[in-house]
Amino acid sequence: MTTVTPDEYNQLIAEVAELDPGDLARLALVVAELRRATPGRTDLADLADTVDRRMDQVIMGQ
């Protein structure tokens, strides 16, 4: 398994905010599948929360 450094993770989170709605929707599906496949991974839960918040912003037109 590849280890992601905190800086790499923070960069990923920052890049989520810049995704267009279509890419964001695809990422949300991938993250949801990863969460189902690897229960208990708090880093994936954090990423999923970030993606969910961004999806909410896109839906609200922000």
XYZ file of N, CA, C and O in Angstrom:
248
model
N 0.849 -1.180 0.000
C 0.000 0.000 0.000
C 0.891 1.239 0.000
O 1.896 1.288 0.684
N 0.528 2.226 -0.762
C 1.282 3.461 -0.858
C 0.904 4.377 0.299
O -0.265 4.523 0.632
N 1.919 4.981 0.891
C 1.687 5.927 1.977
C 1.634 7.339 1.402
O 2.461 7.708 0.577
N 0.655 8.083 1.831
C 0.501 9.470 1.406
C 0.939 10.356 2.558
O 0.487 10.180 3.689
N 1.812 11.298 2.259
C 2.280 12.207 3.297
C 1.172 13.202 3.634
O 0.259 13.431 2.812
N 1.249 13.824 4.810
C 0.248 14.847 5.147
C 0.193 15.979 4.119
O -0.891 16.469 3.791
N 1.338 16.379 3.590
C 1.351 17.448 2.587
C 0.651 17.006 1.304
O -0.095 17.778 0.697
N 0.886 15.767 0.876
C 0.220 15.245 -0.315
C -1.284 15.167 -0.096
O -2.072 15.492 -0.991
N -1.686 14.737 1.079
C -3.112 14.642 1.401
C -3.755 16.026 1.384
O -4.827 16.216 0.799
N -3.089 17.004 1.992
C -3.624 18.364 2.016
C -3.730 18.934 0.605
O -4.683 19.654 0.293
N -2.768 18.604 -0.254
C -2.820 19.052 -1.641
C -4.023 18.434 -2.354
O -4.724 19.099 -3.114
N -4.263 17.155 -2.103
C -5.419 16.479 -2.700
C -6.717 17.156 -2.272
O -7.594 17.427 -3.101
N -6.830 17.449 -0.996
C -8.026 18.118 -0.483
C -8.201 19.477 -1.162
O -9.312 19.848 -1.567
N -7.110 20.213 -1.336
C -7.190 21.520 -1.999
C -7.630 21.364 -3.457
O -8.406 22.183 -3.969
N -7.159 20.313 -4.113
C -7.515 20.101 -5.511
C -8.980 19.706 -5.680
O -9.590 19.998 -6.713
N -9.560 19.078 -4.682
C -10.985 18.714 -4.742
C -11.829 19.969 -4.940
O -12.798 19.962 -5.702
N -11.439 21.051 -4.290
C -12.209 22.293 -4.387
C -12.192 22.869 -5.796
O -13.075 23.643 -6.152
N -11.230 22.470 -6.617
C -11.091 23.020 -7.949
C -11.704 22.149 -9.045
O -11.713 22.529 -10.206
N -12.220 20.983 -8.695
C -12.759 20.067 -9.702
C -14.063 20.589 -10.295
O -14.863 21.216 -9.598
N -14.256 20.301 -11.575
C -15.536 20.663 -12.175
C -16.587 19.657 -11.690
O -16.242 18.594 -11.168
N -17.867 19.976 -11.821
C -18.916 19.106 -11.269
C -18.862 17.656 -11.753
O -19.090 16.729 -10.986
N -18.546 17.420 -13.017
C -18.497 16.049 -13.524
C -17.381 15.242 -12.880
O -17.582 14.096 -12.467
N -16.186 15.847 -12.797
C -15.070 15.156 -12.148
C -15.338 14.955 -10.665
O -14.984 13.931 -10.094
N -15.968 15.924 -10.049
C -16.300 15.822 -8.630
C -17.269 14.670 -8.391
O -17.101 13.895 -7.441
N -18.249 14.523 -9.260
C -19.210 13.423 -9.121
C -18.524 12.068 -9.276
O -18.790 11.135 -8.517
N -17.609 11.965 -10.241
C -16.868 10.708 -10.410
C -16.003 10.415 -9.192
O -15.922 9.278 -8.735
N -15.353 11.439 -8.654
C -14.535 11.255 -7.453
C -15.400 10.807 -6.279
O -14.998 9.933 -5.502
N -16.585 11.375 -6.154
C -17.480 10.988 -5.060
C -17.825 9.506 -5.140
O -17.862 8.812 -4.115
N -18.043 9.004 -6.349
C -18.341 7.578 -6.515
C -17.142 6.713 -6.140
O -17.291 5.685 -5.475
N -15.966 7.113 -6.544
C -14.749 6.354 -6.221
C -14.508 6.340 -4.713
O -14.223 5.294 -4.119
N -14.628 7.495 -4.084
C -14.406 7.583 -2.637
C -15.437 6.740 -1.884
O -15.099 6.042 -0.928
N -16.679 6.781 -2.331
C -17.716 5.976 -1.670
C -17.380 4.492 -1.763
O -17.539 3.747 -0.784
N -16.914 4.053 -2.921
C -16.548 2.648 -3.089
C -15.339 2.282 -2.218
O -15.301 1.218 -1.600
N -14.366 3.163 -2.159
C -13.205 2.916 -1.298
C -13.602 2.817 0.175
O -13.082 1.982 0.911
N -14.519 3.670 0.583
C -14.976 3.626 1.982
C -15.665 2.309 2.278
O -15.483 1.740 3.355
N -16.464 1.824 1.339
C -17.131 0.537 1.555
C -16.116 -0.604 1.616
O -16.268 -1.552 2.375
N -15.080 -0.511 0.802
C -14.085 -1.580 0.719
C -13.097 -1.565 1.889
O -12.493 -2.593 2.195
N -12.936 -0.423 2.517
C -11.942 -0.306 3.595
C -12.547 0.413 4.798
O -12.202 1.559 5.088
N -13.456 -0.236 5.515
C -14.089 0.419 6.666
C -13.053 0.777 7.732
O -12.049 0.085 7.896
N -13.299 1.858 8.408
C -12.418 2.274 9.498
C -11.295 3.200 9.088
O -10.541 3.670 9.935
N -11.143 3.489 7.809
C -10.080 4.386 7.349
C -10.536 5.824 7.548
O -11.352 6.349 6.802
N -10.009 6.478 8.570
C -10.439 7.848 8.862
C -9.990 8.828 7.789
O -10.673 9.818 7.548
N -8.871 8.560 7.123
C -8.441 9.466 6.062
C -9.434 9.461 4.904
O -9.744 10.505 4.330
N -9.984 8.288 4.592
C -10.997 8.228 3.541
C -12.287 8.899 3.989
O -12.970 9.524 3.185
N -12.603 8.778 5.262
C -13.799 9.451 5.780
C -13.636 10.962 5.659
O -14.569 11.666 5.261
N -12.440 11.467 5.964
C -12.183 12.905 5.837
C -12.291 13.351 4.383
O -12.874 14.386 4.085
N -11.722 12.556 3.491
C -11.799 12.886 2.071
C -13.247 12.857 1.602
O -13.691 13.757 0.883
N -13.986 11.847 2.020
C -15.396 11.749 1.638
C -16.184 12.947 2.148
O -17.031 13.493 1.422
N -15.915 13.375 3.359
C -16.602 14.553 3.903
C -16.287 15.797 3.078
O -17.165 16.613 2.810
N -15.018 15.933 2.680
C -14.618 17.078 1.868
C -15.325 17.049 0.517
O -15.837 18.069 0.049
N -15.363 15.881 -0.097
C -16.042 15.741 -1.386
C -17.532 16.038 -1.223
O -18.116 16.758 -2.036
N -18.147 15.534 -0.162
C -19.574 15.792 0.085
C -19.850 17.280 0.259
O -20.824 17.804 -0.289
N -19.010 17.954 1.018
C -19.196 19.403 1.226
C -19.072 20.150 -0.093
O -19.855 21.059 -0.391
N -18.086 19.756 -0.902
C -17.901 20.421 -2.195
C -19.080 20.146 -3.125
O -19.536 21.041 -3.842
N -19.592 18.916 -3.105
C -20.772 18.587 -3.902
C -21.955 19.461 -3.483
O -22.691 19.974 -4.337
N -22.126 19.641 -2.191
C -23.204 20.496 -1.689
C -23.043 21.920 -2.214
O -24.024 22.560 -2.601
N -21.801 22.421 -2.216
C -21.555 23.768 -2.724
C -21.889 23.879 -4.205
O -22.481 24.876 -4.650
N -21.518 22.855 -4.967
C -21.808 22.861 -6.404
C -23.313 22.853 -6.628
O -23.842 23.603 -7.446
N -24.011 22.022 -5.874
C -25.466 21.939 -6.014
C -26.123 23.277 -5.674
O -27.071 23.698 -6.323
N -25.573 23.954 -4.670
C -26.123 25.247 -4.254
C -25.646 26.388 -5.150
O -26.065 27.528 -4.962
N -24.784 26.086 -6.130
C -24.347 27.093 -7.066
C -23.233 27.986 -6.576
O -23.065 29.105 -7.043
N -22.455 27.509 -5.644
C -21.361 28.319 -5.089
C -20.047 27.977 -5.730
O -19.722 26.901 -6.061
